[in-house]
Tab-separated table of C-alpha atoms and ligand atoms in Angstrom:
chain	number	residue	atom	x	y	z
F	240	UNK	CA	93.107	75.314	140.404
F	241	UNK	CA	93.628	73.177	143.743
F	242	UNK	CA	95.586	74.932	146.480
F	243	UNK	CA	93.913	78.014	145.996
F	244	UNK	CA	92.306	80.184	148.144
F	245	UNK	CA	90.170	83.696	148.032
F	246	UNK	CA	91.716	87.135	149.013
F	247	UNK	CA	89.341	89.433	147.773
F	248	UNK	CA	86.310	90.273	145.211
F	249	UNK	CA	86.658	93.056	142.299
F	250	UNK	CA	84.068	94.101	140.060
F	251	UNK	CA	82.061	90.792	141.621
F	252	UNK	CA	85.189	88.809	140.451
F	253	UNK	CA	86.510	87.077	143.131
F	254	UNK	CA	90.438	86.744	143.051
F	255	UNK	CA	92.308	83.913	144.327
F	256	UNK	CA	96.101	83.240	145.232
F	257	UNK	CA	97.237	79.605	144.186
F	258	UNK	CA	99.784	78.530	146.973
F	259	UNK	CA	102.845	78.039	143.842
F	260	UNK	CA	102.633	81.688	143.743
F	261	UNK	CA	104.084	82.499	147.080
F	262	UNK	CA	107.040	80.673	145.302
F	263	UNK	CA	107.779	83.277	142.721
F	264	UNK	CA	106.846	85.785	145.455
F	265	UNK	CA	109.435	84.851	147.469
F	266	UNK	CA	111.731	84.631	144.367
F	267	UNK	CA	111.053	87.980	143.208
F	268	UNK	CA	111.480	89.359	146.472
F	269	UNK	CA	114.862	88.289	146.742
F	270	UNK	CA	116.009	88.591	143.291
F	271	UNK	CA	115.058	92.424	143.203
F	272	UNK	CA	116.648	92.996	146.914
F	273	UNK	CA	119.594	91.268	146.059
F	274	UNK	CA	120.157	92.122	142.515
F	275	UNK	CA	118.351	94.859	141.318
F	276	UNK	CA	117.928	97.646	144.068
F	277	UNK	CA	121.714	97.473	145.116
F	278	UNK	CA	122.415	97.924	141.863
F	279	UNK	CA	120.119	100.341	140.674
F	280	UNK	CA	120.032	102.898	143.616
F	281	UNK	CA	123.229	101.908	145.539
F	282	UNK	CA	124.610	102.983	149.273
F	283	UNK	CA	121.108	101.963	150.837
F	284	UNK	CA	120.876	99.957	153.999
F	285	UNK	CA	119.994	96.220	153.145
F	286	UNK	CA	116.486	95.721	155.020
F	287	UNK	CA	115.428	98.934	152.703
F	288	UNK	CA	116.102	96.615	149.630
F	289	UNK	CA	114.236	93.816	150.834
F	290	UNK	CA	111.151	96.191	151.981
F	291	UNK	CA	111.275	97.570	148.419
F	292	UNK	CA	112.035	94.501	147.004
F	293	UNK	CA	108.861	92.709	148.626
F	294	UNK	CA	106.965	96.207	147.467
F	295	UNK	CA	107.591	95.974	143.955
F	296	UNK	CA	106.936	91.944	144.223
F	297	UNK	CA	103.687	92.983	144.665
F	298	UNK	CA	103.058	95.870	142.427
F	299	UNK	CA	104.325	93.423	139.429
F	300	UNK	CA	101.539	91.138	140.582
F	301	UNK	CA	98.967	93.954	141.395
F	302	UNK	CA	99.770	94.727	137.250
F	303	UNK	CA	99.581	91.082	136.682
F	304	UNK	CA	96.080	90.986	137.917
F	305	UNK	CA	94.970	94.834	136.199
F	306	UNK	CA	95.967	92.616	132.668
F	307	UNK	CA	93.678	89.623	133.733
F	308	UNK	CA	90.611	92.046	134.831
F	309	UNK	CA	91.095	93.510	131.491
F	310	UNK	CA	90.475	90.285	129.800
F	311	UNK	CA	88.031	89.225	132.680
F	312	UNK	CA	85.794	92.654	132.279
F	313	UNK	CA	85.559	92.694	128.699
F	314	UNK	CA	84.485	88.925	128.831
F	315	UNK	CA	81.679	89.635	130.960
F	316	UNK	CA	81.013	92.625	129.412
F	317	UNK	CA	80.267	90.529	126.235
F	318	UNK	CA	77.891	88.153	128.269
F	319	UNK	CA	80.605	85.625	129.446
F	320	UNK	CA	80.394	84.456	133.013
F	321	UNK	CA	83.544	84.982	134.696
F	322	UNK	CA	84.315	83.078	137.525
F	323	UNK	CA	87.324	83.962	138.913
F	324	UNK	CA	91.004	85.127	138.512
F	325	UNK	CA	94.185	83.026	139.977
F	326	UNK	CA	97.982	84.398	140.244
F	327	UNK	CA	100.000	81.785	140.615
F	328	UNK	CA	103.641	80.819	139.999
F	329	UNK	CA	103.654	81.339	136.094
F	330	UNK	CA	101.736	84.169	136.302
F	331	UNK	CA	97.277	84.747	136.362
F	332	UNK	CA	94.892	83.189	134.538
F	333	UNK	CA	91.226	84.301	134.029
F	334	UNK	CA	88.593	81.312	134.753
F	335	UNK	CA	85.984	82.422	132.059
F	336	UNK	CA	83.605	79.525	131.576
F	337	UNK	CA	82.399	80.041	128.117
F	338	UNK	CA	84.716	79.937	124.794
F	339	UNK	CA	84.170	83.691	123.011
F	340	UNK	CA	81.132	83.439	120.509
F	341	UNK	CA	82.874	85.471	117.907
F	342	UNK	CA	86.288	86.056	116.572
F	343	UNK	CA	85.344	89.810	116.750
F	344	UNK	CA	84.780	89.274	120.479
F	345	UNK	CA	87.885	86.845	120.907
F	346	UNK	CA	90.026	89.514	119.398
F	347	UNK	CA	88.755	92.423	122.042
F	348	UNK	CA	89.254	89.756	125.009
F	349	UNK	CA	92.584	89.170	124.212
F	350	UNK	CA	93.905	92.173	123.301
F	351	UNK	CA	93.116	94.299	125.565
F	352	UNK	CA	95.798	92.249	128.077
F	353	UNK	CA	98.227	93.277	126.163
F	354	UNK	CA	97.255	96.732	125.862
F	355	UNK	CA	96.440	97.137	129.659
F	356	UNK	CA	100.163	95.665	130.293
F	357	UNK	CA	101.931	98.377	127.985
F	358	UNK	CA	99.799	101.133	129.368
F	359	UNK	CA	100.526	100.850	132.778
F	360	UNK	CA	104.336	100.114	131.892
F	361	UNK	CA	104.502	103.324	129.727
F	362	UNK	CA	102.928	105.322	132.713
F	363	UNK	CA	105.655	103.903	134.775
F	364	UNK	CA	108.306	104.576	132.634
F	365	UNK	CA	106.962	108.209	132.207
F	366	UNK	CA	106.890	108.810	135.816
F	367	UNK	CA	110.330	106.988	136.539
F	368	UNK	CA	111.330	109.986	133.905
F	369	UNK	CA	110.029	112.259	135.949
F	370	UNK	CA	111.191	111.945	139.219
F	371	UNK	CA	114.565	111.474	138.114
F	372	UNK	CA	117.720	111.623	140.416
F	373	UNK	CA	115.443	112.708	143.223
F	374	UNK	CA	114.715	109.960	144.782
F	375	UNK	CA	116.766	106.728	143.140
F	376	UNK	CA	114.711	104.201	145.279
F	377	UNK	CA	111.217	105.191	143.419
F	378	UNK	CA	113.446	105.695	140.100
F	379	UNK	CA	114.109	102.043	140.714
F	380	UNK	CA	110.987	100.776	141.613
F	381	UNK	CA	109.249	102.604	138.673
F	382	UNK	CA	111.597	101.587	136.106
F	383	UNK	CA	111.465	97.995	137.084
F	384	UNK	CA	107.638	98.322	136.872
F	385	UNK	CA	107.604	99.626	133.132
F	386	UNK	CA	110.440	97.050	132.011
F	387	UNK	CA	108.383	94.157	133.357
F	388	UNK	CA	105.220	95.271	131.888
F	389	UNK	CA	106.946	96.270	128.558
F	390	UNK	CA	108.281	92.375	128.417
F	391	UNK	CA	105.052	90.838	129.710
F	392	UNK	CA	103.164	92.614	127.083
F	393	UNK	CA	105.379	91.721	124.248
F	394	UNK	CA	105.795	88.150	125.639
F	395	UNK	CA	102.068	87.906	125.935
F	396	UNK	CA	102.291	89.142	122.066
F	397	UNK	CA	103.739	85.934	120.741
F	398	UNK	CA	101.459	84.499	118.454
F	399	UNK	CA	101.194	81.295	120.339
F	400	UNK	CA	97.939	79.722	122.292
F	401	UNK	CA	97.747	79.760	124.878
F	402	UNK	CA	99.558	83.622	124.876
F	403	UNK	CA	97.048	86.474	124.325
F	404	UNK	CA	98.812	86.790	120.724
F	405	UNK	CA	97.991	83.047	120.210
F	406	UNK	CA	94.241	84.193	120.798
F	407	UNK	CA	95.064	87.171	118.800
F	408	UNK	CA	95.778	84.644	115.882
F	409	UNK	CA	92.665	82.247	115.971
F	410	UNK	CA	90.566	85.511	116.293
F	411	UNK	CA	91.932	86.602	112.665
F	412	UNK	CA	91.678	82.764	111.202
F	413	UNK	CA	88.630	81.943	112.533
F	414	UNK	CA	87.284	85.540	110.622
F	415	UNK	CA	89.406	84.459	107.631
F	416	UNK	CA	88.178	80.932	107.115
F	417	UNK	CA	85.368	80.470	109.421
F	418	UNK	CA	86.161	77.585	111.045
F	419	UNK	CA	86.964	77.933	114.827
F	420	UNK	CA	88.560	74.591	114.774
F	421	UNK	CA	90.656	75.039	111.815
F	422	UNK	CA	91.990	77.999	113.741
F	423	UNK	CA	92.458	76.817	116.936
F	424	UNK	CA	94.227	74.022	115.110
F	425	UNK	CA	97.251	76.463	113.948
F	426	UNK	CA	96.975	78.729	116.820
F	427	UNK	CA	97.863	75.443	118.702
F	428	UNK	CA	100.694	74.516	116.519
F	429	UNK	CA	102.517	77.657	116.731
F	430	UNK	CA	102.128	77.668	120.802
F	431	UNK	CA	103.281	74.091	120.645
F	432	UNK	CA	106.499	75.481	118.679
F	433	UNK	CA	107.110	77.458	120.670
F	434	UNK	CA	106.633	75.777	124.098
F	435	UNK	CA	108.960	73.336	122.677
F	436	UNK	CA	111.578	75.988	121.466
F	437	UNK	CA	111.737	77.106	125.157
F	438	UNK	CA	112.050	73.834	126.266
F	439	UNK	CA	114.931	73.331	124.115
F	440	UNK	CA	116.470	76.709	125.158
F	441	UNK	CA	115.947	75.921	128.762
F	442	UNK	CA	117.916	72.434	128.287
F	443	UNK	CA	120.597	74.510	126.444
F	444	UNK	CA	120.939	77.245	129.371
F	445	UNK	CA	120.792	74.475	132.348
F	446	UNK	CA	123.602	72.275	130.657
F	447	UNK	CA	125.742	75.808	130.275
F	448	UNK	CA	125.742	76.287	133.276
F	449	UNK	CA	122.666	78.565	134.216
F	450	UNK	CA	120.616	76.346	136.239
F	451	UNK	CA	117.936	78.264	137.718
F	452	UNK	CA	117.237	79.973	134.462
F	453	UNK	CA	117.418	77.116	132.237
F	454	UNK	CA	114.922	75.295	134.699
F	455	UNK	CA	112.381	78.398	134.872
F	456	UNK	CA	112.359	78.133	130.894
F	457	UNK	CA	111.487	74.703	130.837
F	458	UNK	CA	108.754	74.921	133.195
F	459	UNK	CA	107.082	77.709	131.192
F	460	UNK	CA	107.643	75.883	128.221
F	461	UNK	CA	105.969	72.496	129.897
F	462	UNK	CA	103.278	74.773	131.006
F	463	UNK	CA	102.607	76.596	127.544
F	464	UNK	CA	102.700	73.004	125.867
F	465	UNK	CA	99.776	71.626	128.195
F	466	UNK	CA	97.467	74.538	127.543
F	467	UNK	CA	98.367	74.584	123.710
F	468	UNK	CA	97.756	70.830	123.446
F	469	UNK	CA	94.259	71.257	126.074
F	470	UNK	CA	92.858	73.902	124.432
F	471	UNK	CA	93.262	71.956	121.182
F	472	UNK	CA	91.613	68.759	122.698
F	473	UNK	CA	88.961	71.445	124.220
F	474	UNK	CA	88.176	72.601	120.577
F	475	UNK	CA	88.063	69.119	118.792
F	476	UNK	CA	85.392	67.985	121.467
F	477	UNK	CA	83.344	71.060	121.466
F	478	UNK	CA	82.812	70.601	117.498
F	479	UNK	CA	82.927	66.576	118.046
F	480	UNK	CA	79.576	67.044	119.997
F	481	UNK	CA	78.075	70.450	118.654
F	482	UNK	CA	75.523	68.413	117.096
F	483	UNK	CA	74.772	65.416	120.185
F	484	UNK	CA	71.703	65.704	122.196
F	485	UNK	CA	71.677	64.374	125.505
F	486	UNK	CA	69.068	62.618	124.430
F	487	UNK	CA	71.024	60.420	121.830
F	488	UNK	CA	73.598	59.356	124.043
F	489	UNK	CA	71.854	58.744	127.355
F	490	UNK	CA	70.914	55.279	128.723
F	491	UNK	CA	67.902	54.315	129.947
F	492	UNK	CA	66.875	55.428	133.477
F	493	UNK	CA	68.155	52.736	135.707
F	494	UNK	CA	64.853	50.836	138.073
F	495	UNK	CA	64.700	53.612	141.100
F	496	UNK	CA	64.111	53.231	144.982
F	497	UNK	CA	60.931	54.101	147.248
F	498	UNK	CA	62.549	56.868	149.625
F	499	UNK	CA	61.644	55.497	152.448
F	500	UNK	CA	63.245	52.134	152.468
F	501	UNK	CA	66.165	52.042	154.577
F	502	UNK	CA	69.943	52.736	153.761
F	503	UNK	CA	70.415	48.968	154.578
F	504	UNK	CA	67.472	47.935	152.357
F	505	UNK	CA	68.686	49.383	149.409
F	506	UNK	CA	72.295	48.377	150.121
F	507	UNK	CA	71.161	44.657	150.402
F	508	UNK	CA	68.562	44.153	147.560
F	509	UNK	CA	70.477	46.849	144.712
F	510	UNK	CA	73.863	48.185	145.425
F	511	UNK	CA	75.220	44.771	146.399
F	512	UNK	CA	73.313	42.165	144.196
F	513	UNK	CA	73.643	44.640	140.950
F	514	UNK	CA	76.363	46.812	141.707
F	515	UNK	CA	74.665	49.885	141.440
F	516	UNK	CA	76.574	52.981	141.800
F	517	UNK	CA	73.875	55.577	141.808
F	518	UNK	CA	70.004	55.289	142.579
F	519	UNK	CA	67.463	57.335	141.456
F	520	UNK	CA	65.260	57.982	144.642
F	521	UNK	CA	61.386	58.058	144.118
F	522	UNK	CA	58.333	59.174	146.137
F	523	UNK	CA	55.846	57.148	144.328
F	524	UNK	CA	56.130	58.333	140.425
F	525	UNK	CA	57.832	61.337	141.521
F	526	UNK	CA	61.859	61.319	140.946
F	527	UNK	CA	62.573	63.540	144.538
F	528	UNK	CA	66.981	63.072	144.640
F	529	UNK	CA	69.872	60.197	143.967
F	530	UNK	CA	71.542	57.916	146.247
F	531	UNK	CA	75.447	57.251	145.425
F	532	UNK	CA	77.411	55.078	147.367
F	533	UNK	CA	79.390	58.349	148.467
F	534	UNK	CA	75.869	59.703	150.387
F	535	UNK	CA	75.703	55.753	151.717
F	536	UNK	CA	79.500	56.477	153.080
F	537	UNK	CA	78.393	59.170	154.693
F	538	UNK	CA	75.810	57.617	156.646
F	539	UNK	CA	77.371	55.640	159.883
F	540	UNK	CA	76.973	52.267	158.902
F	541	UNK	CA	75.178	51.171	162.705
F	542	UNK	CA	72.821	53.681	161.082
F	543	UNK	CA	72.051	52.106	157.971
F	544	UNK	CA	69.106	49.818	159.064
F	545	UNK	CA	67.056	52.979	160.771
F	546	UNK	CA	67.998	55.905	158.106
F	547	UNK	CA	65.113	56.375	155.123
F	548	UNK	CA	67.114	56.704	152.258
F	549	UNK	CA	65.652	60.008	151.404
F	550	UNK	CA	67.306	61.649	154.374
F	551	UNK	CA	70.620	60.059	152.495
F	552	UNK	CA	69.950	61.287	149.205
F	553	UNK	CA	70.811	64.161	147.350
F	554	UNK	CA	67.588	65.930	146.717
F	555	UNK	CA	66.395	66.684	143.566
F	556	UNK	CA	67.433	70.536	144.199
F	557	UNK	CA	70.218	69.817	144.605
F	558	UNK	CA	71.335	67.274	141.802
F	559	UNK	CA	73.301	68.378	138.659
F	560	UNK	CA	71.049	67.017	136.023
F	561	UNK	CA	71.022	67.344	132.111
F	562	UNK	CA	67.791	67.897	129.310
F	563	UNK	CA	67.158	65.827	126.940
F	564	UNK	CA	66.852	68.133	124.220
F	565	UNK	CA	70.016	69.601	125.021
F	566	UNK	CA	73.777	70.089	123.520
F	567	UNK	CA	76.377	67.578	124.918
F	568	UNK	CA	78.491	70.786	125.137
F	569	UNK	CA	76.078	72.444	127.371
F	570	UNK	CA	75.824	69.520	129.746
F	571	UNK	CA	79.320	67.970	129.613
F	572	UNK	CA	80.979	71.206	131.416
F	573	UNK	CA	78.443	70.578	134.261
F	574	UNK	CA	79.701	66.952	134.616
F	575	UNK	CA	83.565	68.132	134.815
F	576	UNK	CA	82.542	70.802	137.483
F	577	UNK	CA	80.703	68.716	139.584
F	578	UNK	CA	83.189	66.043	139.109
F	579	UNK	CA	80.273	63.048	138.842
F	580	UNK	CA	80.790	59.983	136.667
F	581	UNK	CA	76.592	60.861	135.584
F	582	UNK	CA	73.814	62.861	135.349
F	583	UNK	CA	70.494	62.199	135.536
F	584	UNK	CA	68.505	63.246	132.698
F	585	UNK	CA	65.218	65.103	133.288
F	586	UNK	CA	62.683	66.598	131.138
F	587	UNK	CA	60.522	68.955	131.219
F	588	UNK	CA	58.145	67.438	133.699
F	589	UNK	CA	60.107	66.304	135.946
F	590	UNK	CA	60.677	62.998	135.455
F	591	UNK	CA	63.523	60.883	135.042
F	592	UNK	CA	64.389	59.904	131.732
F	593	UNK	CA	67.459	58.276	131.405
F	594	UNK	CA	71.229	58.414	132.708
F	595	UNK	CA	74.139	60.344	130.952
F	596	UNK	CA	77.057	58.214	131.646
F	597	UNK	CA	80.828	59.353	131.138
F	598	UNK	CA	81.384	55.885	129.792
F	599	UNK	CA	78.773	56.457	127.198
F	600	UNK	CA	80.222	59.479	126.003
F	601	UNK	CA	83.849	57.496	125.879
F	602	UNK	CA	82.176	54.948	123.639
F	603	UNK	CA	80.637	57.382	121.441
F	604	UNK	CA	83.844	58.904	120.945
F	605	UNK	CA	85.665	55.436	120.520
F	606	UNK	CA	83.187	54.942	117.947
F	607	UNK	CA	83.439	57.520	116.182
F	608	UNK	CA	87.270	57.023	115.898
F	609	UNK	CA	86.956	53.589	114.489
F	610	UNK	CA	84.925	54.364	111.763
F	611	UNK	CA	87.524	57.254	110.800
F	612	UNK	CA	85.490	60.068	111.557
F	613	UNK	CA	87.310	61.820	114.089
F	614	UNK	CA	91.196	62.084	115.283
F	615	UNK	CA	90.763	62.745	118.610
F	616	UNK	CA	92.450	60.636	121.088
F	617	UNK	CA	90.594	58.864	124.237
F	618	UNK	CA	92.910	60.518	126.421
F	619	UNK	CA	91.603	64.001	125.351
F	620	UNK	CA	88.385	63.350	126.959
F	621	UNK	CA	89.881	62.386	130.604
F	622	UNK	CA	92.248	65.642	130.287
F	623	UNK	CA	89.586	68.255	129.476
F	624	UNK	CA	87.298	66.992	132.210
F	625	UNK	CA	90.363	67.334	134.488
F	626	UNK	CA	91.384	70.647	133.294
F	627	UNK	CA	87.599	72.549	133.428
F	628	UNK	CA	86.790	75.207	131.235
F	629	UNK	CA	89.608	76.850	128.885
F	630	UNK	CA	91.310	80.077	130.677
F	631	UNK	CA	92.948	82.589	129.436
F	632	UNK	CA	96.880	81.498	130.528
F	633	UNK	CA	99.248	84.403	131.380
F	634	UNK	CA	102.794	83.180	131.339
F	635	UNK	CA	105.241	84.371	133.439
F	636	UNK	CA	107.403	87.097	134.146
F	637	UNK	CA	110.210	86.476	131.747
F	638	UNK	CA	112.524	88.592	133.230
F	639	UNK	CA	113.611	87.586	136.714
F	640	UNK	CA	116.624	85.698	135.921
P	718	ZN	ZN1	96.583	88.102	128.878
């Protein structure tokens, strides 16, 4: 997610704070200090509301993130690579890069969110039990803590993608029937109900006269819709290409460039006369790196005449670069990360092969439409490259208004 940045690691999981969620922070903050707390433990001086309020702000999102590391420790602990976990303004999500190879082991994942959620706000409420009328601010600040969790659990319940219930569902369709896509399909559907029944709701609310609410709504909604419909897209593509080598689609490896001819050689004799984009870089037979025309930027163009294009390059270590032999799925995840137009296709040996273009893949898919065989959209494509990996969403905290 852009605007986010790293606060700490946990369990080797490093979470990150997207800047929308100092939004709902601040929200929160004043919501519970000027709402709750006066009302719930009254005859307090003001600044104590707004300390507590900015407290229990935080706990709320210290739960928020003990539900994602559920989801995020039981992925890993089934051999998916977690990358990271976000809060921002609609809630956390869990970057896991890898879809669950099971329904018994999408089923765990998601549940245990859930579960985590209505433990720790059945502890609260317990405790806010137990202390009682002795001390009405921690009575308050407990209380608030279970309700939250209670609703985020049951919201999170709703048998929607992309809600933890909505995972919940594919898990037992995809045992039922088999068919991961078939499931992901209705999953889907149901989210996209939903997210539009929210929508609808939110309209209603805002035209009523409750603004702020009615807006929040919508936004979740909008936000539950885009995940339903990418994960969708996501699912379509992944058994679109479960079948297509790297090697089928490629084209053929494009003429390459001695490494040391100079920046302003190459720009004269290919990138200008041909238009290339990208240029393999060779030391003799060897393929040692690519040029793009971004590495050419980078070199100061009074430069260009006395730089060797291998000091330009980015060296074979370096490069992103795809087998032959292998699944587009595996390789097309590494072209959305390291947000390149192509990869260079090696094998085994080393050597340069051929190019895997995003326009290539396009085509195929194109194609593929025209002869009937497939109802995915072009757009689809664009969107999942720009959206990454799916994630476990984590709506909101339905209960601030
Ligand atoms: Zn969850």
């Amino acid at each position: 997610m852009s605007g986010s940045f790293r606060i700490f690691k946990i369990a080797g999981i490093s979470v990150e704070i997207n800047l929308s969620w100092l939004i709902i922070l601040v929200l929160l903050t004043a919501s519970l200090a000027l709402d709750w707390f006066p009302v719930a433990a009254p005859r307090y001086p003001v600044l104590t509301y707004w300390a507590l309020g900015f407290l229990a702000a935080l706990l709320l999102f210290a739960s928020v993130l003990a539900h994602e590391l559920s989801h995020s420790l039981v992925a890993r602990a089934r051999g998916l690579p977690v990358k990271s976990i976000t809060l921002f303004i609609f809630g956390g999500v869990s970057n896991i890069e890898r879809g669950p190879q099971s329904p018994g082991i999408e089923f765990q994942m998601a549940a245990v969110g859930p579960l985590t959620s209505i433990v720790i706000g059945g502890v609260s409420l317990g405790a806010a039990l137990l202390v009682g009328d002795a001390s009405p601010l921690i009575w308050a600040t407990l209380y608030y803590l279970g309700v939250t969790n209670l609703l985020l659990a049951g919201f999170n319940l709703i048998p929607g993608f992309p809600l933890d219930g909505g995972r919940v569902l594919r898990s037992i369709i995809w045992k039922a029937t088999g068919s991961l896509r078939k499931a992901t399909l209705w999953a889907a559907r149901v989210g996209q109900g939903f997210a539009y029944l929210l929508i609808l709701v939110g309209v209603w609310q805002f035209f009523t006269g409750y603004l702020v609410p009615g807006l929040w709504l919508g936004f979740i909604g909008w936000f539950l819709l885009q995940a339903a419909q990418a994960e969708n897209a996501q699912v379509v593509l992944e058994s679109l290409f479960k079948d297509v080598t790297v090697g089928q689609l490629m084209g053929p490896a494009p003429g390459g460039a001695q490494g040391n001819v100079s920046v302003q050689w190459l720009v004269d004799n290919y990138v200008l006369p041909y238009g290339a984009r990208s240029i393999p870089v060779m030391s003799g037979e060897t393929f040692i790196g690519l040029i793009t025309l971004e590495d050419i930027r980078r070199v100061p163009r009074e430069s260009w005449p006395l730089t060797p294009i291998n000091a330009a390059m980015t060296p074979f270590a370096r490069l992103r670069i795809a087998r032959p032999g292998e699944s587009l799925n595996e390789a097309l995840p590494r072209m959305a990360r390291g947000d390149v137009n192509q990869l260079p296709v090696v094998d085994e040996m080393g050597r340069l092969v051929g190019m895997l273009s995003r326009d290539a893949i396009m085509r195929y898919v194109e194609i593929r439409r025209g002869l009937g065989m497939e109802e995915v959209e072009p757009g689809q494509l664009s969107r999942r490259e720009g959206a990454g990996r799916p994630s476990q969403g984590e709506p909101p905290l339905p209960v601030t208004s």
